[in-house]
Coordinates of C-alpha atoms and ligand atoms in Angstrom, one line a residue:
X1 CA 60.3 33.1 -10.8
X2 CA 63.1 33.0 -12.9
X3 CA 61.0 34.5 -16.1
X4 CA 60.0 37.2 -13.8
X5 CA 63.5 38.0 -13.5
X6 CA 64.5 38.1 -17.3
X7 CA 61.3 39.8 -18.0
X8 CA 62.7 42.5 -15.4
X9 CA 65.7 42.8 -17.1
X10 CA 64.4 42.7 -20.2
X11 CA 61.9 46.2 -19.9
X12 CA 64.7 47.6 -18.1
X13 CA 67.8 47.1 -19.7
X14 CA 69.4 50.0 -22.3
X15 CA 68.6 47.4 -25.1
X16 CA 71.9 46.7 -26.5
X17 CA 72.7 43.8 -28.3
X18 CA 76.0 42.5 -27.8
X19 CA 74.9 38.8 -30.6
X20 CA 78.1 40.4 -32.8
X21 CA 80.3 39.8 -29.9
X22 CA 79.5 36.4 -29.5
X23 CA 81.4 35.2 -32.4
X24 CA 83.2 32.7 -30.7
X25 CA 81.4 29.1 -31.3
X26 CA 81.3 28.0 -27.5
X27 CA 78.7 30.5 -27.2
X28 CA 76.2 28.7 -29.6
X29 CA 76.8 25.5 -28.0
X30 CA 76.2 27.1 -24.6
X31 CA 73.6 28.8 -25.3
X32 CA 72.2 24.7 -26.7
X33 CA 73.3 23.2 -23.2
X34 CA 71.8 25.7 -21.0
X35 CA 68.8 25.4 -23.0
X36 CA 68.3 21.7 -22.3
X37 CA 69.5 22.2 -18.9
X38 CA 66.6 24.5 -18.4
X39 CA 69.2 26.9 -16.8
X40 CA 68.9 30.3 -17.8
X41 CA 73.0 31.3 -18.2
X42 CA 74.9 34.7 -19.0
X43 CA 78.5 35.7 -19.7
X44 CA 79.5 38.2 -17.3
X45 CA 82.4 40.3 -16.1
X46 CA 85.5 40.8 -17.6
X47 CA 84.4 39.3 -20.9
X48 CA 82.0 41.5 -21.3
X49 CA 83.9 44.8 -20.0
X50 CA 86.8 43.8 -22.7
X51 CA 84.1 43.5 -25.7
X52 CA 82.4 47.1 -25.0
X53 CA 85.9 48.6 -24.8
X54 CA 87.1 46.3 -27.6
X55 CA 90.4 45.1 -25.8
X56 CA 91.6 42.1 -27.2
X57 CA 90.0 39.0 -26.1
X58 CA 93.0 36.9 -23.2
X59 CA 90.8 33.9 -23.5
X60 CA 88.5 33.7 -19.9
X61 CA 84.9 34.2 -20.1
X62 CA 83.3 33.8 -16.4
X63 CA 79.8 32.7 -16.9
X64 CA 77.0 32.7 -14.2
X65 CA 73.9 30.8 -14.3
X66 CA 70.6 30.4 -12.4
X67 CA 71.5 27.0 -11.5
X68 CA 74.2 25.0 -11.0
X69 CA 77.8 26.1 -12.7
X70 CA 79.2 23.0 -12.0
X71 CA 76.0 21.1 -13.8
X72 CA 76.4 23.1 -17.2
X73 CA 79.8 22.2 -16.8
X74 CA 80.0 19.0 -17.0
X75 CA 77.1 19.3 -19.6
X76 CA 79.5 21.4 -22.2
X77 CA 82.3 19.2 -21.5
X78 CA 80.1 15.9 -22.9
X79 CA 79.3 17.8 -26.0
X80 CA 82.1 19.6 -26.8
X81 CA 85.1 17.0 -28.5
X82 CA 88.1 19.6 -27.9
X83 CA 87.1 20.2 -24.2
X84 CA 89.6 19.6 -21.2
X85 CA 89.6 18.5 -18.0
X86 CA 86.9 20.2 -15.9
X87 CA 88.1 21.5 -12.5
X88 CA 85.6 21.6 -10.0
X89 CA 85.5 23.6 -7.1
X90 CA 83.0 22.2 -4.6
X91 CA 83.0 24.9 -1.5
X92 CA 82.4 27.4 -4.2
X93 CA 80.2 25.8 -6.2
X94 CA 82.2 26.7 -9.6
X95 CA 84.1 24.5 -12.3
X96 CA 86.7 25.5 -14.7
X97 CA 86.5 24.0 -18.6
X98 CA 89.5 24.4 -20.8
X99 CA 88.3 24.3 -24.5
X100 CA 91.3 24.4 -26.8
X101 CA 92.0 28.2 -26.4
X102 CA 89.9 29.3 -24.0
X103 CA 89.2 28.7 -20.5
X104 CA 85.5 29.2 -19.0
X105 CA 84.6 29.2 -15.7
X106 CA 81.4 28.9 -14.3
X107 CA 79.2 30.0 -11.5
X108 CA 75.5 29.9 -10.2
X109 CA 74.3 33.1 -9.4
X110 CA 75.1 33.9 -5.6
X111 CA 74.3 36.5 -3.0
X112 CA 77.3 36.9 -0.4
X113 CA 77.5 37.9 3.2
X114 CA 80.7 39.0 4.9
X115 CA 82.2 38.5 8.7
X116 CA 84.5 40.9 9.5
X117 CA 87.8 38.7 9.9
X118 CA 87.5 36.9 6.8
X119 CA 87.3 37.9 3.0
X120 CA 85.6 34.4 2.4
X121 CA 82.0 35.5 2.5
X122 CA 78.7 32.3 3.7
X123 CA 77.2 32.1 -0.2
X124 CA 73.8 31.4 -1.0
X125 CA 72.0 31.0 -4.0
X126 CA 71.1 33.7 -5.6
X127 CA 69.2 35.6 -8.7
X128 CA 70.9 37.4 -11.5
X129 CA 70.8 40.9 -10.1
X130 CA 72.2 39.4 -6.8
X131 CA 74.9 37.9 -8.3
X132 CA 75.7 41.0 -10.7
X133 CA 75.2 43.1 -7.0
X134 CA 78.5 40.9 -5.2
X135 CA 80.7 41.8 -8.1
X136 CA 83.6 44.1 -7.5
X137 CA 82.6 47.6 -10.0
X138 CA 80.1 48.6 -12.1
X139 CA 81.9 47.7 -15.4
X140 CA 82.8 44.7 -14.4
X141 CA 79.3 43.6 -13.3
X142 CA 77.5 43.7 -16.9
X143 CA 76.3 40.3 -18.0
X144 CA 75.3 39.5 -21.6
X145 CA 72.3 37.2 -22.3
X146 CA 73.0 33.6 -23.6
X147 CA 69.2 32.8 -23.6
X148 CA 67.5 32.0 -26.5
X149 CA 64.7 34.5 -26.1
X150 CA 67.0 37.5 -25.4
X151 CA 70.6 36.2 -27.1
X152 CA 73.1 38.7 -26.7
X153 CA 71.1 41.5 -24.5
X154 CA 72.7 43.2 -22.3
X155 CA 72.0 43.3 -18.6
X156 CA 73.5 46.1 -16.6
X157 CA 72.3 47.1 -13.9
X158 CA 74.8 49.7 -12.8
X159 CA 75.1 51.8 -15.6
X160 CA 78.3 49.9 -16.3
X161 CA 78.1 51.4 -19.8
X162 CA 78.3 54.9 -18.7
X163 CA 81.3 54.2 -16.6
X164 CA 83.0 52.5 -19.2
X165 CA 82.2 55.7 -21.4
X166 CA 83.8 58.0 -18.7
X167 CA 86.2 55.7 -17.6
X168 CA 85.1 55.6 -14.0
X169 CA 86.1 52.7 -11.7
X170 CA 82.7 52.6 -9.1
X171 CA 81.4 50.1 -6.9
X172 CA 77.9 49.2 -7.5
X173 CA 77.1 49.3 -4.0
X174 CA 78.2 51.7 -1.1
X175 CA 82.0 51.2 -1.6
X176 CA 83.1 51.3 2.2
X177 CA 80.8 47.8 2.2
X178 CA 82.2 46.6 -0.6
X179 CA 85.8 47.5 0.3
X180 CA 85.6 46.1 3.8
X181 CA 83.6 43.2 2.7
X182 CA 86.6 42.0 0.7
X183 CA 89.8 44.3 0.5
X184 CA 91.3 42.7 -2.2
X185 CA 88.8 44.6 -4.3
X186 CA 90.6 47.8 -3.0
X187 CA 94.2 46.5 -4.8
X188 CA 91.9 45.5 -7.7
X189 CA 90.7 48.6 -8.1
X190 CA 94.4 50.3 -8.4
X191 CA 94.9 47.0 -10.5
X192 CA 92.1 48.2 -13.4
X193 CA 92.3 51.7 -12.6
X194 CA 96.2 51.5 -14.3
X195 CA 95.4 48.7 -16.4
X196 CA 92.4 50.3 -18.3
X197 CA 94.1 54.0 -17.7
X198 CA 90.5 54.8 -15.6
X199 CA 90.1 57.1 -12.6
X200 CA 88.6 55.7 -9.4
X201 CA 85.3 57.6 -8.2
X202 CA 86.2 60.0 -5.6
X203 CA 84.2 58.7 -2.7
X204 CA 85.8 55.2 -3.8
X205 CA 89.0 56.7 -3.4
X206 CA 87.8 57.9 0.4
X207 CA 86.3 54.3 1.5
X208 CA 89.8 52.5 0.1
X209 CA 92.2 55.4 2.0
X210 CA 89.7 54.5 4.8
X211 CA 89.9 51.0 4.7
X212 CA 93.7 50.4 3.9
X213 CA 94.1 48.9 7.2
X214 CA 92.1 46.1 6.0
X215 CA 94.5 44.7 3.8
X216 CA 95.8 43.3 6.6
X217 CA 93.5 40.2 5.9
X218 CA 94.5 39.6 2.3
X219 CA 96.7 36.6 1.7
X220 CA 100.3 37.8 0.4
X221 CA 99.9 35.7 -2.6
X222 CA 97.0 37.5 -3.5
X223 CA 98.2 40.8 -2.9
X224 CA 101.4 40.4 -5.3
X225 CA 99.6 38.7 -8.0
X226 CA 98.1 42.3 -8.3
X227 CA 101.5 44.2 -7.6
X228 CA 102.2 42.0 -10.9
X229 CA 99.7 42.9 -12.8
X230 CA 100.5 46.8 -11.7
X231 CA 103.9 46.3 -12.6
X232 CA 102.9 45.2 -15.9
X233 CA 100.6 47.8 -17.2
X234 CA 102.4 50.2 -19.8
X235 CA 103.0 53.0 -16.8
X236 CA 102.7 51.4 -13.5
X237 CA 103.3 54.6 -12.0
X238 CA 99.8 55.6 -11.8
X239 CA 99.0 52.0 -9.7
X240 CA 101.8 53.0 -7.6
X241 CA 100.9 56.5 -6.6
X242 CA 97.4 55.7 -6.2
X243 CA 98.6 53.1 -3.4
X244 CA 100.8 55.5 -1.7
X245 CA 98.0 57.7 -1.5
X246 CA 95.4 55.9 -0.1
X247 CA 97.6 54.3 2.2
X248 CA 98.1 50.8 1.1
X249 CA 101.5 50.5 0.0
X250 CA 102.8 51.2 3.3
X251 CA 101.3 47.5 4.1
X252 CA 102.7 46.4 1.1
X253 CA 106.0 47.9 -0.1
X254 CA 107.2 49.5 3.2
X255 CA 110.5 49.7 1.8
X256 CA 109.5 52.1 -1.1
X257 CA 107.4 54.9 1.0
X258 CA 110.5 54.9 3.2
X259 CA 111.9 56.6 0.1
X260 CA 109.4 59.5 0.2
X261 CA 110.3 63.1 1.0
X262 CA 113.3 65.5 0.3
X263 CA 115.4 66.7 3.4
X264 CA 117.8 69.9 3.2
X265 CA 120.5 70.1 5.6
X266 CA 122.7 73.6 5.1
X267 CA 121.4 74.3 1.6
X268 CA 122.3 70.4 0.4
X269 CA 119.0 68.8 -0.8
X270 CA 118.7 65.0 -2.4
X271 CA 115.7 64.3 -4.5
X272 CA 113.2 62.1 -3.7
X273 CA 113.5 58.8 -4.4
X274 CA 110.0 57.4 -4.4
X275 CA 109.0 59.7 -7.2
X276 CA 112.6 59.1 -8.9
X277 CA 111.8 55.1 -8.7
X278 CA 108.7 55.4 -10.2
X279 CA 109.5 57.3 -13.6
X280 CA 112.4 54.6 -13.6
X281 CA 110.0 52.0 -13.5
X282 CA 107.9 53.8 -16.1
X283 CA 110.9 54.3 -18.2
X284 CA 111.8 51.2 -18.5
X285 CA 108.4 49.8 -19.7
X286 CA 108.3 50.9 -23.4
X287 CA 112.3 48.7 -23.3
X288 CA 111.1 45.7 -21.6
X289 CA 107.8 43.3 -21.0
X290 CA 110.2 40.8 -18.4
X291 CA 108.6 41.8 -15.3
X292 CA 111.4 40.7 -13.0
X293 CA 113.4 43.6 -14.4
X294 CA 110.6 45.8 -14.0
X295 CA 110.7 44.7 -10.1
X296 CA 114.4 45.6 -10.1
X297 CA 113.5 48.8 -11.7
X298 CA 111.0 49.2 -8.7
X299 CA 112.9 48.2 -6.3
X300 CA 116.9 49.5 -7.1
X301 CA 117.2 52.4 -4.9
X302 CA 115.7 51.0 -1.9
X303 CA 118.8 50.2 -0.1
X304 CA 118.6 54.4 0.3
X305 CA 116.5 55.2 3.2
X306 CA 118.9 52.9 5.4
X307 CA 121.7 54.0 4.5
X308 CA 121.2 57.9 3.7
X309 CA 123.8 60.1 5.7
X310 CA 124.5 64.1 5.6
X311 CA 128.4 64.0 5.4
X312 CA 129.2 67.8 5.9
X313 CA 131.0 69.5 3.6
X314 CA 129.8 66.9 0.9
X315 CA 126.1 66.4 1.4
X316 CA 124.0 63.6 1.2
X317 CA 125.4 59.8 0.5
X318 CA 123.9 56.9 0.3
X319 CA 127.5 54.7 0.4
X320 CA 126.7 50.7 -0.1
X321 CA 123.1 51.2 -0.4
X322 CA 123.4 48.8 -3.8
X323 CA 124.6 46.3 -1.3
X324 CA 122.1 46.9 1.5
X325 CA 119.3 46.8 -1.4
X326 CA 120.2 43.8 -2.4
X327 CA 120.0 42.3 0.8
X328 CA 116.3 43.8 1.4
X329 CA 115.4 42.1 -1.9
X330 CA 115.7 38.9 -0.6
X331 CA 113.2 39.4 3.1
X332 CA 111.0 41.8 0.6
X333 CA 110.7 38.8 -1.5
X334 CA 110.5 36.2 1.7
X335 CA 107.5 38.9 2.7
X336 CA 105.3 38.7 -0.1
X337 CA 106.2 35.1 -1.5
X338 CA 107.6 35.4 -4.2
X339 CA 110.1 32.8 -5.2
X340 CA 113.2 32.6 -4.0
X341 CA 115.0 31.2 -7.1
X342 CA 116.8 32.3 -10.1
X343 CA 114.6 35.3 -10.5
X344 CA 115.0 37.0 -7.2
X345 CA 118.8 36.6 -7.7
X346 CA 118.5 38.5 -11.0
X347 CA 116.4 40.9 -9.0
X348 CA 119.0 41.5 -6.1
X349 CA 122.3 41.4 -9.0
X350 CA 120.6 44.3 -10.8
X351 CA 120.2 46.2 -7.6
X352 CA 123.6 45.0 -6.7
X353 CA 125.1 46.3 -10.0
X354 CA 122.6 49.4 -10.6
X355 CA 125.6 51.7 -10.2
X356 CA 128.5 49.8 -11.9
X357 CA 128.3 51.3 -15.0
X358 CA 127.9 54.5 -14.0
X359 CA 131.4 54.2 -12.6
X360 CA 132.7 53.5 -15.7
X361 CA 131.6 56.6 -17.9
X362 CA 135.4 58.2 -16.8
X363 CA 137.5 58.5 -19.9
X364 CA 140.5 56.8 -18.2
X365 CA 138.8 53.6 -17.4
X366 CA 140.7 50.7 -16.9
X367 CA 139.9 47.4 -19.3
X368 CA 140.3 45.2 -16.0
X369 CA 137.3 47.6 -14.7
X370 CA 135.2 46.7 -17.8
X371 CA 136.0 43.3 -17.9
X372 CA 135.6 43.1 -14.1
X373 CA 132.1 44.6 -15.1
X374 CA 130.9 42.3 -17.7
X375 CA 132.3 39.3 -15.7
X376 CA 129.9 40.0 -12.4
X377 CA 126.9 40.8 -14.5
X378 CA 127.0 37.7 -16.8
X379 CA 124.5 37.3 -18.4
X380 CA 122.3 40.4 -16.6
X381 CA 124.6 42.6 -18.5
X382 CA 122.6 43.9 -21.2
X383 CA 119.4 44.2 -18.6
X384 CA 121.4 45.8 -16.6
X385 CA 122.1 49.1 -18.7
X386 CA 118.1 48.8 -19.9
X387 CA 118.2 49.9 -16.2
X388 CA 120.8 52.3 -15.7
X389 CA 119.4 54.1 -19.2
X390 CA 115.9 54.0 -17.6
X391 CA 117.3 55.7 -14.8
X392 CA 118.1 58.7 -16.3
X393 CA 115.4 61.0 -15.2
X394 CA 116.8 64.1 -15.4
X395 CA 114.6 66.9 -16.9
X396 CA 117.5 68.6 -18.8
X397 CA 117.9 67.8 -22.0
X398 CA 121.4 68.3 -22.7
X399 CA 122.5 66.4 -19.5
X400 CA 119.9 63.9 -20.4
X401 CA 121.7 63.6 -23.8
X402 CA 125.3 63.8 -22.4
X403 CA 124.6 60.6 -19.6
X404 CA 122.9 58.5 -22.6
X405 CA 125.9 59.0 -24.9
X406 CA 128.5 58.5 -21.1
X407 CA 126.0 55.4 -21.2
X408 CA 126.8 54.6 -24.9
X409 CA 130.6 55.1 -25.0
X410 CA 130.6 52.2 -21.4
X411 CA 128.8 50.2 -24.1
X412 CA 131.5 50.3 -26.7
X413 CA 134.3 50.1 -24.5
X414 CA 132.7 46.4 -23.1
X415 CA 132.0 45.6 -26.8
X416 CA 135.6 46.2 -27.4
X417 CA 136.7 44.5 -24.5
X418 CA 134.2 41.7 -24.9
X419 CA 135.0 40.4 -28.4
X420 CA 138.7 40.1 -27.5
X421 CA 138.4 38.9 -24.4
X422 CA 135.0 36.5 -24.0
X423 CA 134.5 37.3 -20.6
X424 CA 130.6 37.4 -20.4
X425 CA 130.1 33.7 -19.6
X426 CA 133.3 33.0 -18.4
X427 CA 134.5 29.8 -17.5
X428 CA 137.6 29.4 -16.0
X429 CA 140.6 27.6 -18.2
X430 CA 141.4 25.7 -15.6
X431 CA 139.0 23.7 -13.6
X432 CA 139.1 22.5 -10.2
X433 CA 139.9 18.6 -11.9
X434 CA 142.6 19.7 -13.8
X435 CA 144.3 21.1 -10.7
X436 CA 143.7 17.6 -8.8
X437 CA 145.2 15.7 -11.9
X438 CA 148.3 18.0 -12.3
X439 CA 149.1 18.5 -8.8
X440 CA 147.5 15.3 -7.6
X441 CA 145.8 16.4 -4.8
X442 CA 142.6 15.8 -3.2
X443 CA 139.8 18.4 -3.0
X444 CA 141.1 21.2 -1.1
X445 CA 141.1 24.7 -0.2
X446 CA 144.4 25.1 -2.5
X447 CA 142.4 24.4 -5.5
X448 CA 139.8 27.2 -4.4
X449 CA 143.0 29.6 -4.2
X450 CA 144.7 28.7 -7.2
X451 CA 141.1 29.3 -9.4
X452 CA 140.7 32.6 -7.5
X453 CA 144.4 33.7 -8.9
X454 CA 143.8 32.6 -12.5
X455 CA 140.4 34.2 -12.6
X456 CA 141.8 37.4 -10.8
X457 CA 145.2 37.2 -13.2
X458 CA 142.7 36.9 -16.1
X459 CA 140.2 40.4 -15.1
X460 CA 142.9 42.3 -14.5
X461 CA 144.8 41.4 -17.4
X462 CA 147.9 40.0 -16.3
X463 CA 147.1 37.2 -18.9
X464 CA 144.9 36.6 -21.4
X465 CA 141.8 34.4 -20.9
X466 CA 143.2 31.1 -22.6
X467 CA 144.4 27.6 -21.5
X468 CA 148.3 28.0 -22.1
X469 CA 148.7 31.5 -20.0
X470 CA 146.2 30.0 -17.5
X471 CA 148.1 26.8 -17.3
X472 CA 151.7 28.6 -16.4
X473 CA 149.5 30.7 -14.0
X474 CA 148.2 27.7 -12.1
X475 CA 152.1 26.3 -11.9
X476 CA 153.3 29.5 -10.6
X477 CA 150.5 29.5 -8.0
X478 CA 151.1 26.2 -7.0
X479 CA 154.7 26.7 -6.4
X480 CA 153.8 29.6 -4.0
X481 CA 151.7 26.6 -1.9
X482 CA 154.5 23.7 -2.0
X483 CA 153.2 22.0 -4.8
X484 CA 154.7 19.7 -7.3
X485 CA 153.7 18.9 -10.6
X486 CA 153.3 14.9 -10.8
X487 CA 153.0 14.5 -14.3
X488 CA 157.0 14.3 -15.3
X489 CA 156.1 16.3 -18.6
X490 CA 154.8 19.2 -16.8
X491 CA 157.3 19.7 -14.8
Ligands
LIG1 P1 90.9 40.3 -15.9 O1 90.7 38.8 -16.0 O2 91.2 41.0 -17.1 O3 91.9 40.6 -14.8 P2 88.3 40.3 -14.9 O4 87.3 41.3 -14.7 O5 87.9 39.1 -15.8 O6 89.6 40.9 -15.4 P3 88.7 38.3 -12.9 O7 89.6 38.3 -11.7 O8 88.9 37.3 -14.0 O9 88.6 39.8 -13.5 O10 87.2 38.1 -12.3 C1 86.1 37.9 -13.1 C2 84.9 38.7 -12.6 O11 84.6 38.2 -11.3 C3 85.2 40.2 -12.5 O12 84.9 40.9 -13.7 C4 84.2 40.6 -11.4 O13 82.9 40.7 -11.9 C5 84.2 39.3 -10.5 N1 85.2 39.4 -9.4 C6 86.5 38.9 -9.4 N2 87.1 39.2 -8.2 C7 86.2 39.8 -7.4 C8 86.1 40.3 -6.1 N3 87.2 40.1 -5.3 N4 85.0 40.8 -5.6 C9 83.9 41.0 -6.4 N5 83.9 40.5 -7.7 C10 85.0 40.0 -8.2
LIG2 MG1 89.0 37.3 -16.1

């Protein structure tokens, strides 16, 4: 049965052989294992989609076999010395081997069905071809041979070649099946359509704008683990679009289609920020690979739609949407689980700050403005201006020049400021302690208020940010709450 099937393949295939691209030793020894296993085994997938278009290799090779994945496993783990600790998955019948480098995971071939509330199909053992027939699109279904009579042939079904060749992302079955079946193949789509810079097939396109709703049934985690990969893609912009077209990112990202549109009220016009967003986000790839700051890229102007106003005779504002942003960050965040740590503070302080330095291009600007500046962003500060340069968008090219070198001239002034006056990570002189010793008093709220006075004395520059002028600060604002120095010295 199972020679019928290669022999299928085998008269059918376009007969390329892929042996050169099975460099990799693991291969050989597979290719051993499966042998004495009697289980005929294939790499398939994205290991094989990567090789045709020569992308480098990440290190994941799913293989499938006509058997069981968790056998050959276990098999390749005995003979390999550098092998890892095998993971194996029970319920769906796979096992994951780190060796050194590389991680493989395996499969036996499987046919799925679908209910209609659940994106976890009933599996059953299956041939090749049906196992290559449940895979997401064409150019990810190709296999490559690991057989000893056939090493290194080809398998493909689909025409995944051809697809590859015109850059087509298809499903090899009737996509509103395969989309409703499982909608996370609708985000994965977008995913690999801006990750491998390929156009979805149009009746694709129709079945996901027709199915959006279905992404209803996709786990959150799942569904930003491929905003992720959108948002780091070298112009995420075309993922982005794509999902506002067909409708999904109106499940997803709510807060970023409420951006969309231009309204004109007497003759005054904003632009619109959706678009705007997303050239910032594209902008700011070629300057930075940290995907948290492309999410505050993403995700700095959406305090807008809440708080847009026509103010008549002025025109459109959109006063404290920095602040109203920032706040969204944190439920957008809650929404699609992200974490709530460190990184979704840095996310909400960008938004917080995305118009600070702006406010600062004015000639006469104050140093207690610039250090006031540099001492809320910390150490977000050059991040920060990454983002306030990416969102320049504007299309003329003398404005576009004169807001970089506003942009540039901020920059000196804070250098300026920042070498005389170490503000960046500033720690305060005086800590709460030496307030306790001096005055000897117990924790209080007075301690709280006499830091707040030092730190406030230091940004604006009523002293300098050193322990002497800090010292005689924390006197004179004790004195003002009925304190007394206890230390005879001091007083
Ligand atoms: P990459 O790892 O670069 O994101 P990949 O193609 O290897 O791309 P994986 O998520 O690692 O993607 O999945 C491996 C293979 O499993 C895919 O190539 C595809 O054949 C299949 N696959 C993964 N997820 C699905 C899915 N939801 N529906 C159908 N097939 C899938
Ligand atoms: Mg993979």
């Amino acid at each position: 049965m199972l020679k019928v099937q290669f022999m299928f393949y085998a008269t059918d295939m376009k007969s390329l052989n892929m042996v050169a691209q099975l460099k990799h030793p693991v291969f050989h020894l597979l290719q051993e294992t499966a042998q004495e296993l009697g289980i005929p085994t294939y790499v398939v997938g994205g290991f094989v989609r990567d090789r045709l278009m020569q992308r480098p290799f990440k290190g994941d090779i799913d293989i499938v076999c006509l058997g069981s994945g968790i056998a050959l496993a276990k098999a390749l783990k005995k003979k390999h010395p550098k092998a890892g600790p095998i993971s194996i998955f029970k319920t769906y019948g796979t096992a994951k081997l780190p060796i050194e480098d590389i991680e493989l995971e395996f499969v036996g071939a499987r046919k799925e069905s679908y209910h209609p509330d659940s994106r976890n199909p009933e599996v059953a053992t299956g041939s090749l071809e049906d196992d290559q027939n449940r895979r997401d699109f064409t150019v990810n279904a190709m296999a490559i041979s690991l057989n000893k009579d056939d090493y290194g042939a080809l398998i493909d079904p689909f025409n995944g070649q051809q697809d590859l060749k015109k850059q087509l992302i298809r499903t090899p079955n009737n996509p509103d099946t395969t989309f409703a079946d499982d909608p996370l193949r609708m985000l994965r789509a977008i995913r690999f359509a801006t990750q491998l810079e390929f156009n979805i097939v149009p009746e694709a396109l129709a079945s996901i704008t027709a199915n959006a709703d279905r992404m209803t049934i996709v786990s959150r985690e799942r569904c930003t683990e491929e905003l992720h990969k959108i948002l780091a893609c070298p112009k995420p912009s075309t993922g982005f679009l794509l999902l506002e077209k067909t409708g999904i990112l109106q499940h997803l990202l709510p807060e970023l289609t409420a951006l969309k549109g231009i309204e004109e009220i007497e003759g005054h016009k904003h632009k619109d920020n959706f678009y705007h967003t997303l050239e910032v986000v594209d902008n700011i790839c070629p300057h930075t690979n940290n995907v948290w700051l492309r999410w505050a890229a993403l995700l700095h102007d959406i305090g807008k739609a809440p708080t847009k106003k026509f103010i008549p005779p002025t025109g459109w504002t959109f006063h404290g949407h920095e602040f109203v942003g920032a706040k969204m960050v944190y439920r957008l965040f809650k929404r699609l689980r992200m974490p709530l740590n460190e990184k979704m503070k840095y996310v909400q302080k960008l938004v917080l700050l995305s118009s600070r330095p702006i406010a600062l291009v004015d000639v006469q600007v104050t140093d207690a403005a610039v250090r006031r500046l540099i001492f809320d962003a910390g150490p977000v500060l050059d991040d920060l201006f990454t983002l306030c340069q990416a969102d320049i968008t504007t299309k003329n090219p003398k404005r576009f020049t004169r807001y970089h070198d506003n942009f540039k001239r901020v920059r000196d002034k804070i250098e300026v400021v920042e070498e005389r006056d170490r503000i960046r990570n500033f720690q305060p002189p005086i800590t709460g302690e030496m307030i306790m010793e001096y005055f000897n008093i117990p924790p209080s709220k007075a301690i709280g208020t006499i830091k707040e006075a030092i730190k406030e004395a230091i940004l604006e520059g009523e002293i300098p940010n050193a322990l002497e002028a800090a010292k005689a600060k924390m006197i004179a604002e004790g004195k003002k709450l009925g304190l007394k120095a206890q230390t005879p010295n001091d007083a």
